[in-house]
């Protein structure tokens, strides 16, 4: 594997390898010395043109726990704010001899473009409304662990239903998850108001439903998406209150969930909008497990890309 | 030592140039011999430690783990002591990671706290000593053992680092171009140690 740009680049064997290795990596969190020497002497640059807390910090921790040198560059406070183009920024950073670039950008396809300009490995940490493959991997890791608590050694998600609820149109998390979960055999049901379903969704390997209450009792995993106010110019739904009533994971909806079903949210949450505090903090909420999984999965991916000979 | 029936050599003198017959593969330990060697090693480990107090066996995947379980089984059967068994993967501590495509990482499992235990590292073949060097580094990141010992089924010589084993099942002189193949029933369906011909530098890592 040279780059990680899309969840579609990964077949089932590669996904299983990454998740199995992430299980080993997760043991590092409990060790007295939280450090493995595998990437000693490698340099990883986090190039973030968009705000991020968990993705950037978990990539940073992942790199550091593998002994790589990690540098963070954000759009604000760098030459990007002086008008430097993406290409010049990427070429400049690559010219310093870095081994991997972790890129987050507001334009869909930016990491893919970057991968064609430079020799270093490129990891997509979220590009516009396109993809966020490491998020899908950490979701799959979290879901697999949850399902393994009742079915040890489970490898694929056949027969399991994952409901992804909310703003599908603007969600790179949804796109990457749809691709990855389909590869693992899960049935994905997208739940959203018609205004937040993208054009061309007929070709996706999913079922689509606009009625949350119809889907909720069938789902083994309920993945709530953030309402992305920063990407919306208005008019997608009448009022936030109305969105919550139709598509929020409210306290009454918690009661409707299938026994043993669990809740995911990629964060950051709008508590009270797409997810109630009761749901976010429920016993079957996997939200903090997802955050912990983020470090392990990103360690695994960095090792897969940078751990061997060039 | 004479009960192993295996070719013997002094540990510090593996005699790289020694004449060995040039058939493609020859068996140096059969199933019965492996069983006897394991039994003797288990006794030696307990004797050296004056019992099982504070002892933990850590196998280096893959075959070292199977051997560690065998040693523990002998200790349980014969001496009635239960010694914890774990696995210590050393892949990410290797000094040759950059020389080949990304290596698959094995499983690490700690049966007890490493701190203040006497850890016996168990591996199938001792060769260059580089795996053991990696294992010592890996162990150091997991805690501070009271002592670390090394037990290997086969010492084939050709050390590249100042490392020696405390407990050796069998000294087998080899040429550096040869490959020592350890097969254990748990993994390979058969118990047998053989020497295979052919220069296979990729295998030169133990």
Coordinates of C-alpha atoms in Angstrom, one line a residue:
Chain A
X1 CA 0.0 0.0 0.0
X2 CA 1.5 3.3 -1.1
X3 CA -1.2 5.9 -0.2
X4 CA -4.4 5.8 1.7
X5 CA -6.8 8.0 -0.2
X6 CA -10.1 6.2 -0.3
X7 CA -11.8 3.4 1.6
X8 CA -12.5 1.9 -1.8
X9 CA -8.7 1.2 -2.1
X10 CA -8.9 -1.5 0.6
X11 CA -10.1 -5.0 0.0
X12 CA -11.3 -7.2 2.8
X13 CA -7.9 -8.8 3.5
X14 CA -6.2 -5.4 3.8
X15 CA -9.0 -4.1 6.1
X16 CA -8.7 -7.2 8.3
X17 CA -4.9 -6.7 8.4
X18 CA -5.2 -3.1 9.5
X19 CA -7.8 -3.9 12.1
X20 CA -5.9 -6.8 13.5
X21 CA -2.7 -4.8 13.7
X22 CA -4.7 -2.0 15.4
X23 CA -5.7 -4.5 18.1
X24 CA -2.0 -5.1 18.8
X25 CA -1.3 -1.3 18.7
X26 CA -4.1 -0.7 21.2
X27 CA -2.0 -2.6 23.8
X28 CA 0.5 0.2 23.7
X29 CA -1.9 2.5 25.5
X30 CA -1.7 0.4 28.6
X31 CA 2.1 0.1 28.7
X32 CA 4.6 1.8 30.9
X33 CA 6.5 3.0 27.8
X34 CA 4.0 4.2 25.2
X35 CA 6.4 3.9 22.4
X36 CA 7.4 1.4 19.7
X37 CA 10.6 2.0 17.6
X38 CA 9.1 0.9 14.3
X39 CA 9.1 4.3 12.5
X40 CA 12.3 5.7 14.1
X41 CA 13.9 8.2 11.7
X42 CA 10.7 8.7 9.7
X43 CA 9.1 12.1 9.4
X44 CA 5.3 12.6 9.2
X45 CA 3.7 15.9 8.4
X46 CA 0.2 16.7 9.3
X47 CA -1.0 19.2 6.8
X48 CA -4.4 20.5 7.9
X49 CA -6.1 23.1 5.9
X50 CA -9.3 22.6 7.9
X51 CA -10.0 22.6 11.7
X52 CA -9.7 19.3 13.5
X53 CA -9.2 18.2 17.1
X54 CA -9.4 14.4 17.1
X55 CA -8.1 13.5 13.7
X56 CA -5.0 15.7 13.9
X57 CA -4.1 14.9 17.5
X58 CA -4.7 11.2 17.0
X59 CA -2.5 11.2 13.9
X60 CA 0.1 13.1 15.9
X61 CA -0.1 10.7 18.8
X62 CA 0.0 7.7 16.5
X63 CA 3.1 8.9 14.8
X64 CA 4.8 9.7 18.0
X65 CA 4.0 6.4 19.7
X66 CA 5.7 4.7 16.7
X67 CA 8.7 7.0 17.2
X68 CA 8.3 9.0 14.0
X69 CA 9.0 12.7 14.0
X70 CA 5.7 14.5 13.6
X71 CA 5.2 18.1 12.5
X72 CA 1.9 19.9 12.3
X73 CA 1.1 22.5 9.8
X74 CA -2.3 24.2 9.7
X75 CA -3.7 26.4 7.1
X76 CA -4.1 29.3 9.5
X77 CA -0.7 30.7 10.5
X78 CA 1.1 29.2 7.5
X79 CA 2.0 30.5 4.1
X80 CA -1.4 29.2 2.9
X81 CA -2.9 32.4 4.5
X82 CA -0.5 34.4 2.3
X83 CA -2.1 32.9 -0.8
X84 CA 0.2 29.9 -1.5
X85 CA -1.4 27.3 -3.6
X86 CA -2.0 23.7 -2.5
X87 CA 0.6 22.5 -5.0
X88 CA 3.3 24.9 -3.8
X89 CA 2.6 24.1 -0.2
X90 CA 2.7 20.3 -0.8
X91 CA 5.9 20.5 -2.9
X92 CA 7.6 22.8 -0.3
X93 CA 6.8 20.4 2.5
X94 CA 7.8 17.4 0.4
X95 CA 11.1 19.1 -0.5
X96 CA 12.1 19.0 3.1
X97 CA 12.4 15.2 2.8
X98 CA 9.3 14.0 4.7
X99 CA 8.2 10.4 4.4
X100 CA 4.4 10.9 4.7
X101 CA 1.9 13.7 4.4
X102 CA -1.4 13.5 6.2
X103 CA -3.7 15.9 4.5
X104 CA -7.0 17.4 5.4
X105 CA -8.4 19.9 2.9
X106 CA -11.8 21.5 2.2
X107 CA -11.6 20.5 -1.5
X108 CA -12.6 17.0 -2.4
X109 CA -9.7 15.2 -4.2
X110 CA -6.9 17.4 -2.7
X111 CA -5.0 14.4 -1.2
X112 CA -5.3 12.5 -4.4
X113 CA -3.9 15.5 -6.4
X114 CA -1.1 15.7 -3.8
X115 CA -0.2 12.1 -4.2
X116 CA 0.4 12.7 -7.9
X117 CA 2.8 15.6 -7.2
X118 CA 5.2 14.0 -4.7
X119 CA 7.0 10.8 -3.8
X120 CA 6.0 10.7 -0.2
X121 CA 3.1 8.6 1.1
X122 CA -0.1 10.5 1.3
X123 CA -2.9 9.8 3.8
X124 CA -6.3 11.3 3.4
X125 CA -7.4 12.8 6.7
X126 CA -10.7 14.1 5.2
X127 CA -11.2 15.9 1.9
X128 CA -14.2 18.1 1.5
X129 CA -17.4 16.1 1.2
X130 CA -15.5 13.2 -0.4
X131 CA -13.8 10.7 2.0
X132 CA -12.3 10.1 5.4
X133 CA -10.9 6.6 5.2
X134 CA -9.2 6.4 8.6
X135 CA -12.5 7.4 10.2
X136 CA -14.2 4.5 8.5
X137 CA -11.4 2.2 9.6
X138 CA -11.7 3.3 13.2
X139 CA -15.5 2.9 13.0
X140 CA -15.1 -0.6 11.7
X141 CA -12.6 -1.3 14.4
X142 CA -15.0 -0.1 17.1
X143 CA -18.0 -1.9 15.6
X144 CA -15.9 -5.2 15.2
X145 CA -14.9 -5.0 18.9
X146 CA -18.5 -4.4 19.9
X147 CA -19.8 -7.3 17.8
X148 CA -17.0 -9.6 19.0
X149 CA -18.2 -9.2 22.6
X150 CA -21.0 -11.5 21.6
X151 CA -19.4 -13.3 18.6
X152 CA -15.6 -13.8 19.3
X153 CA -13.4 -14.1 16.1
X154 CA -16.0 -12.4 13.9
X155 CA -14.3 -11.2 10.7
X156 CA -17.0 -9.9 8.5
X157 CA -20.2 -8.0 9.2
X158 CA -22.6 -10.2 7.2
X159 CA -26.1 -10.1 8.4
X160 CA -25.5 -6.9 10.5
X161 CA -27.3 -3.7 9.8
X162 CA -25.7 -0.3 10.2
X163 CA -27.9 2.8 10.0
X164 CA -26.1 6.0 9.1
X165 CA -28.3 8.9 10.0
X166 CA -28.2 12.6 9.1
X167 CA -26.4 14.8 6.7
X168 CA -25.3 12.3 4.0
X169 CA -24.8 15.0 1.3
X170 CA -22.0 16.8 3.1
X171 CA -20.5 13.7 4.9
X172 CA -17.2 12.3 3.9
X173 CA -17.6 10.0 7.0
X174 CA -20.7 8.5 5.4
X175 CA -19.1 8.0 2.0
X176 CA -16.0 6.2 3.4
X177 CA -18.1 4.2 5.8
X178 CA -20.5 3.0 3.1
X179 CA -17.6 1.8 1.0
X180 CA -15.8 0.1 3.9
X181 CA -18.9 -1.5 5.4
X182 CA -20.0 -2.8 2.1
X183 CA -16.6 -4.5 1.6
X184 CA -17.1 -6.1 5.0
X185 CA -20.5 -7.4 4.1
X186 CA -22.7 -5.2 6.3
X187 CA -26.1 -3.9 5.2
X188 CA -26.0 -0.1 5.3
X189 CA -29.2 1.9 5.5
X190 CA -28.9 5.7 5.0
X191 CA -31.4 7.7 6.9
X192 CA -31.9 11.4 6.1
X193 CA -34.4 14.0 4.9
X194 CA -34.5 14.0 1.1
X195 CA -32.8 17.4 1.1
X196 CA -29.7 15.8 2.7
X197 CA -29.4 12.9 0.3
X198 CA -26.9 13.4 -2.5
X199 CA -27.6 13.0 -6.2
X200 CA -26.5 9.7 -7.6
X201 CA -27.2 7.8 -4.4
X202 CA -29.0 5.0 -6.4
X203 CA -25.6 3.7 -7.4
X204 CA -24.4 3.3 -3.8
X205 CA -24.4 -0.2 -2.2
X206 CA -27.0 0.9 0.4
X207 CA -30.7 1.1 1.2
X208 CA -32.1 4.6 1.7
X209 CA -35.0 5.5 4.0
X210 CA -36.4 8.9 5.1
X211 CA -38.2 7.5 8.2
X212 CA -35.7 7.1 11.1
X213 CA -38.4 5.3 13.3
X214 CA -38.8 2.6 10.7
X215 CA -35.1 1.8 10.5
X216 CA -34.2 2.2 14.1
X217 CA -35.5 -1.1 15.5
X218 CA -33.6 -3.1 12.8
X219 CA -30.2 -1.5 13.3
X220 CA -27.3 -3.3 15.1
X221 CA -25.3 0.0 14.9
X222 CA -26.8 3.5 14.8
X223 CA -24.2 5.9 13.5
X224 CA -25.3 9.5 14.0
X225 CA -23.7 12.1 11.7
X226 CA -23.0 15.7 12.7
X227 CA -25.2 18.4 11.2
X228 CA -22.5 20.4 9.4
X229 CA -23.6 23.9 9.7
X230 CA -20.4 25.2 8.2
X231 CA -21.1 23.4 4.9
X232 CA -24.7 24.4 4.7
X233 CA -26.0 27.6 3.2
X234 CA -29.4 27.0 4.7
X235 CA -32.7 25.6 3.4
X236 CA -31.9 21.9 4.0
X237 CA -34.4 21.6 6.9
X238 CA -36.9 24.1 8.3
X239 CA -35.5 24.4 11.9
X240 CA -33.0 22.6 14.1
X241 CA -35.9 21.7 16.4
X242 CA -37.7 20.0 13.5
X243 CA -34.6 18.1 12.5
X244 CA -34.2 16.8 16.1
X245 CA -37.8 15.6 16.2
X246 CA -37.5 13.7 12.9
X247 CA -33.8 12.6 12.8
X248 CA -32.3 13.2 16.3
X249 CA -31.4 10.3 18.5
X250 CA -33.6 11.4 21.3
X251 CA -34.3 9.7 24.6
X252 CA -37.6 8.1 23.4
X253 CA -35.7 6.7 20.4
X254 CA -33.2 5.1 22.7
X255 CA -36.0 2.8 23.9
X256 CA -36.7 1.8 20.3
X257 CA -33.3 0.4 19.7
X258 CA -32.7 -3.3 19.2
X259 CA -31.3 -5.0 22.3
X260 CA -27.5 -5.1 22.1
X261 CA -27.4 -2.4 19.5
X262 CA -24.8 0.4 19.9
X263 CA -24.4 4.1 19.1
X264 CA -21.6 5.7 17.2
X265 CA -20.9 9.3 16.3
X266 CA -17.7 10.5 14.6
X267 CA -17.7 13.8 16.6
X268 CA -17.7 16.6 17.2
X269 CA -21.3 16.3 18.5
X270 CA -24.0 18.9 18.5
X271 CA -25.6 17.7 21.7
X272 CA -29.3 18.4 21.6
X273 CA -29.4 18.6 17.8
X274 CA -28.6 15.2 16.1
X275 CA -27.9 13.4 19.4
X276 CA -29.3 13.9 22.9
X277 CA -27.1 13.9 25.9
X278 CA -28.9 10.7 27.1
X279 CA -27.8 9.0 23.9
X280 CA -24.3 10.3 23.8
X281 CA -23.6 9.2 27.4
X282 CA -25.7 6.0 27.2
X283 CA -24.2 2.7 28.3
X284 CA -24.3 1.4 24.7
X285 CA -22.6 4.5 23.3
X286 CA -19.3 3.7 21.7
X287 CA -18.3 7.3 21.1
X288 CA -15.3 7.4 23.4
X289 CA -14.2 3.9 22.2
X290 CA -14.2 5.4 18.7
X291 CA -11.7 8.1 19.9
X292 CA -9.4 5.6 21.5
X293 CA -9.6 3.4 18.4
X294 CA -8.5 6.4 16.3
X295 CA -5.0 6.3 17.7
X296 CA -4.7 2.5 17.3
X297 CA -6.0 2.5 13.8
X298 CA -3.8 5.4 12.7
X299 CA -0.8 3.7 14.2
X300 CA -1.7 0.6 12.2
X301 CA -2.1 2.5 9.0
X302 CA 1.2 4.5 9.5
X303 CA 3.0 1.2 10.1
X304 CA 1.5 -0.4 7.0
X305 CA 2.6 2.5 4.8
X306 CA 5.9 3.4 6.4
X307 CA 7.1 0.3 8.3
X308 CA 9.0 -1.5 5.5
X309 CA 11.5 -0.8 2.8
X310 CA 10.7 2.0 0.3
Chain B
X1 CA 23.4 -33.6 26.7
X2 CA 24.3 -37.0 25.3
X3 CA 20.7 -38.1 25.4
X4 CA 19.6 -35.8 22.6
X5 CA 21.3 -38.0 20.0
X6 CA 21.9 -34.8 18.0
X7 CA 25.2 -33.7 16.6
X8 CA 27.1 -31.9 19.4
X9 CA 29.4 -28.9 19.3
X10 CA 30.8 -26.5 21.8
X11 CA 28.6 -23.4 22.0
X12 CA 31.5 -21.0 21.3
X13 CA 32.8 -23.1 18.4
X14 CA 30.1 -23.7 15.8
X15 CA 32.8 -24.6 13.2
X16 CA 31.3 -22.9 10.1
X17 CA 33.6 -24.9 7.8
X18 CA 32.7 -28.3 9.2
X19 CA 32.0 -31.0 6.7
X20 CA 28.3 -31.9 6.6
X21 CA 26.7 -34.1 4.0
X22 CA 25.2 -32.2 1.2
X23 CA 21.8 -33.8 0.8
X24 CA 19.1 -31.1 0.3
X25 CA 17.6 -31.8 3.7
X26 CA 18.6 -33.9 6.7
X27 CA 16.7 -34.5 10.0
X28 CA 18.7 -33.5 13.1
X29 CA 16.0 -33.9 15.7
X30 CA 13.0 -36.2 15.4
X31 CA 9.8 -36.1 17.4
X32 CA 11.1 -38.2 20.4
X33 CA 14.3 -36.2 20.6
X34 CA 12.4 -32.9 20.6
X35 CA 10.2 -34.2 23.5
X36 CA 13.3 -35.3 25.5
X37 CA 15.1 -32.0 24.8
X38 CA 12.1 -30.0 26.0
X39 CA 11.8 -32.1 29.1
X40 CA 15.5 -31.5 30.0
X41 CA 15.2 -27.8 29.3
X42 CA 12.2 -27.5 31.5
X43 CA 14.1 -29.2 34.4
X44 CA 17.1 -27.0 33.8
X45 CA 15.1 -23.8 33.9
X46 CA 13.5 -24.8 37.2
X47 CA 16.8 -25.9 38.6
X48 CA 18.5 -22.7 37.6
X49 CA 15.7 -20.7 39.2
X50 CA 15.5 -22.9 42.3
X51 CA 11.8 -23.6 41.6
X52 CA 9.1 -21.7 39.8
X53 CA 9.0 -18.7 42.1
X54 CA 8.5 -15.5 40.0
X55 CA 9.1 -17.3 36.7
X56 CA 7.4 -16.4 33.5
X57 CA 7.9 -18.0 30.1
X58 CA 7.7 -15.6 27.1
X59 CA 7.7 -17.2 23.7
X60 CA 8.8 -15.3 20.6
X61 CA 6.2 -15.9 17.9
X62 CA 5.5 -18.2 16.2
X63 CA 7.3 -21.4 17.3
X64 CA 8.8 -19.9 20.4
X65 CA 5.3 -19.5 21.8
X66 CA 4.5 -23.2 21.1
X67 CA 7.8 -24.2 22.7
X68 CA 7.1 -22.1 25.8
X69 CA 3.7 -23.9 26.2
X70 CA 5.5 -27.2 25.9
X71 CA 8.0 -26.3 28.6
X72 CA 5.2 -25.1 30.9
X73 CA 3.4 -28.4 30.3
X74 CA 6.4 -30.4 31.4
X75 CA 6.9 -28.2 34.5
X76 CA 3.2 -28.8 35.3
X77 CA 3.3 -32.6 34.7
X78 CA 6.6 -33.4 36.3
X79 CA 7.0 -30.8 39.0
X80 CA 3.4 -29.8 39.5
X81 CA 4.1 -26.1 39.1
X82 CA 2.1 -23.8 37.0
X83 CA 4.3 -21.2 35.2
X84 CA 2.6 -18.4 33.3
X85 CA 3.2 -18.4 29.6
X86 CA 3.1 -15.4 27.3
X87 CA 4.1 -14.2 23.8
X88 CA 6.5 -11.4 23.0
X89 CA 6.4 -10.2 19.4
X90 CA 9.5 -8.4 18.4
X91 CA 8.7 -7.3 14.8
X92 CA 8.7 -3.6 15.5
X93 CA 12.0 -3.8 17.3
X94 CA 13.9 -5.5 14.5
X95 CA 16.9 -3.8 13.0
X96 CA 16.0 -5.0 9.5
X97 CA 12.5 -3.5 9.1
X98 CA 13.8 -1.1 6.4
X99 CA 15.3 -3.9 4.4
X100 CA 12.1 -5.6 3.2
X101 CA 8.4 -4.9 2.6
X102 CA 6.3 -4.2 5.7
X103 CA 6.4 -7.2 8.0
X104 CA 3.3 -8.6 9.6
X105 CA 3.2 -8.0 13.4
X106 CA 2.5 -10.9 15.7
X107 CA 0.6 -11.1 18.9
X108 CA 2.0 -9.9 22.3
X109 CA 0.5 -11.3 25.5
X110 CA 1.7 -10.7 29.0
X111 CA 0.6 -13.3 31.4
X112 CA 1.9 -11.4 34.5
X113 CA 3.5 -8.1 35.2
X114 CA 7.0 -8.0 33.8
X115 CA 8.3 -6.0 36.7
X116 CA 10.3 -8.1 39.1
X117 CA 9.5 -11.4 37.3
X118 CA 12.2 -13.7 36.0
X119 CA 11.4 -13.8 32.3
X120 CA 12.6 -16.7 30.3
X121 CA 12.6 -15.8 26.6
X122 CA 11.9 -18.9 24.5
X123 CA 12.7 -19.2 20.8
X124 CA 13.2 -22.1 18.4
X125 CA 16.6 -21.2 16.8
X126 CA 19.4 -19.0 18.0
X127 CA 21.4 -17.7 15.0
X128 CA 22.7 -14.2 14.6
X129 CA 21.3 -13.1 18.0
X130 CA 19.4 -10.2 16.4
X131 CA 15.9 -11.5 17.3
X132 CA 17.0 -11.8 21.0
X133 CA 18.4 -8.2 20.9
X134 CA 15.0 -7.0 19.6
X135 CA 13.3 -9.1 22.3
X136 CA 15.4 -7.5 25.1
X137 CA 14.4 -4.1 23.8
X138 CA 10.7 -5.0 23.6
X139 CA 10.8 -6.4 27.1
X140 CA 12.4 -3.3 28.4
X141 CA 9.5 -1.2 27.2
X142 CA 7.1 -3.5 29.0
X143 CA 8.7 -3.3 32.4
X144 CA 11.8 -4.1 34.4
X145 CA 12.2 -7.8 34.9
X146 CA 14.3 -9.0 37.9
X147 CA 16.2 -11.1 35.4
X148 CA 16.0 -12.3 31.8
X149 CA 17.1 -15.7 30.6
X150 CA 17.2 -17.2 27.2
X151 CA 16.1 -20.8 26.3
X152 CA 16.3 -22.0 22.7
X153 CA 15.6 -25.4 21.1
X154 CA 18.5 -25.1 18.7
X155 CA 21.7 -23.1 18.8
X156 CA 23.1 -23.2 15.3
X157 CA 26.0 -20.7 15.8
X158 CA 27.1 -17.8 13.7
X159 CA 26.3 -15.1 16.2
X160 CA 26.6 -11.5 15.1
X161 CA 25.9 -9.9 18.5
X162 CA 27.4 -10.7 22.0
X163 CA 24.4 -12.9 23.0
X164 CA 24.3 -16.4 24.4
X165 CA 21.6 -18.7 25.6
X166 CA 21.2 -19.9 29.2
X167 CA 19.4 -23.1 28.2
X168 CA 20.1 -24.8 24.9
X169 CA 18.2 -27.9 23.7
X170 CA 20.7 -28.9 21.1
X171 CA 23.9 -27.4 19.6
X172 CA 23.8 -28.0 15.8
X173 CA 26.8 -26.9 13.7
X174 CA 25.7 -25.4 10.4
X175 CA 27.1 -23.6 7.5
X176 CA 25.8 -20.0 7.1
X177 CA 24.2 -20.9 3.8
X178 CA 22.0 -23.6 5.4
X179 CA 18.6 -23.1 6.9
X180 CA 17.5 -24.7 10.1
X181 CA 13.8 -25.6 9.8
X182 CA 12.0 -26.3 13.1
X183 CA 8.6 -27.8 12.6
X184 CA 6.3 -28.3 15.6
X185 CA 3.0 -30.2 15.6
X186 CA 1.0 -27.3 17.0
X187 CA 1.8 -25.2 13.9
X188 CA 3.2 -27.5 11.2
X189 CA 1.5 -30.8 12.0
X190 CA 4.8 -32.6 12.5
X191 CA 7.6 -32.5 15.1
X192 CA 11.0 -32.3 13.4
X193 CA 14.1 -30.2 13.1
X194 CA 16.0 -30.4 9.8
X195 CA 18.8 -28.6 8.0
X196 CA 18.1 -27.5 4.5
X197 CA 20.6 -26.5 1.9
X198 CA 20.6 -23.3 -0.2
X199 CA 21.6 -19.8 0.5
X200 CA 18.6 -18.0 1.8
X201 CA 19.9 -14.7 3.2
X202 CA 16.3 -13.6 3.8
X203 CA 16.0 -16.2 6.6
X204 CA 19.2 -14.9 8.3
X205 CA 17.4 -13.2 11.1
X206 CA 17.3 -15.5 14.2

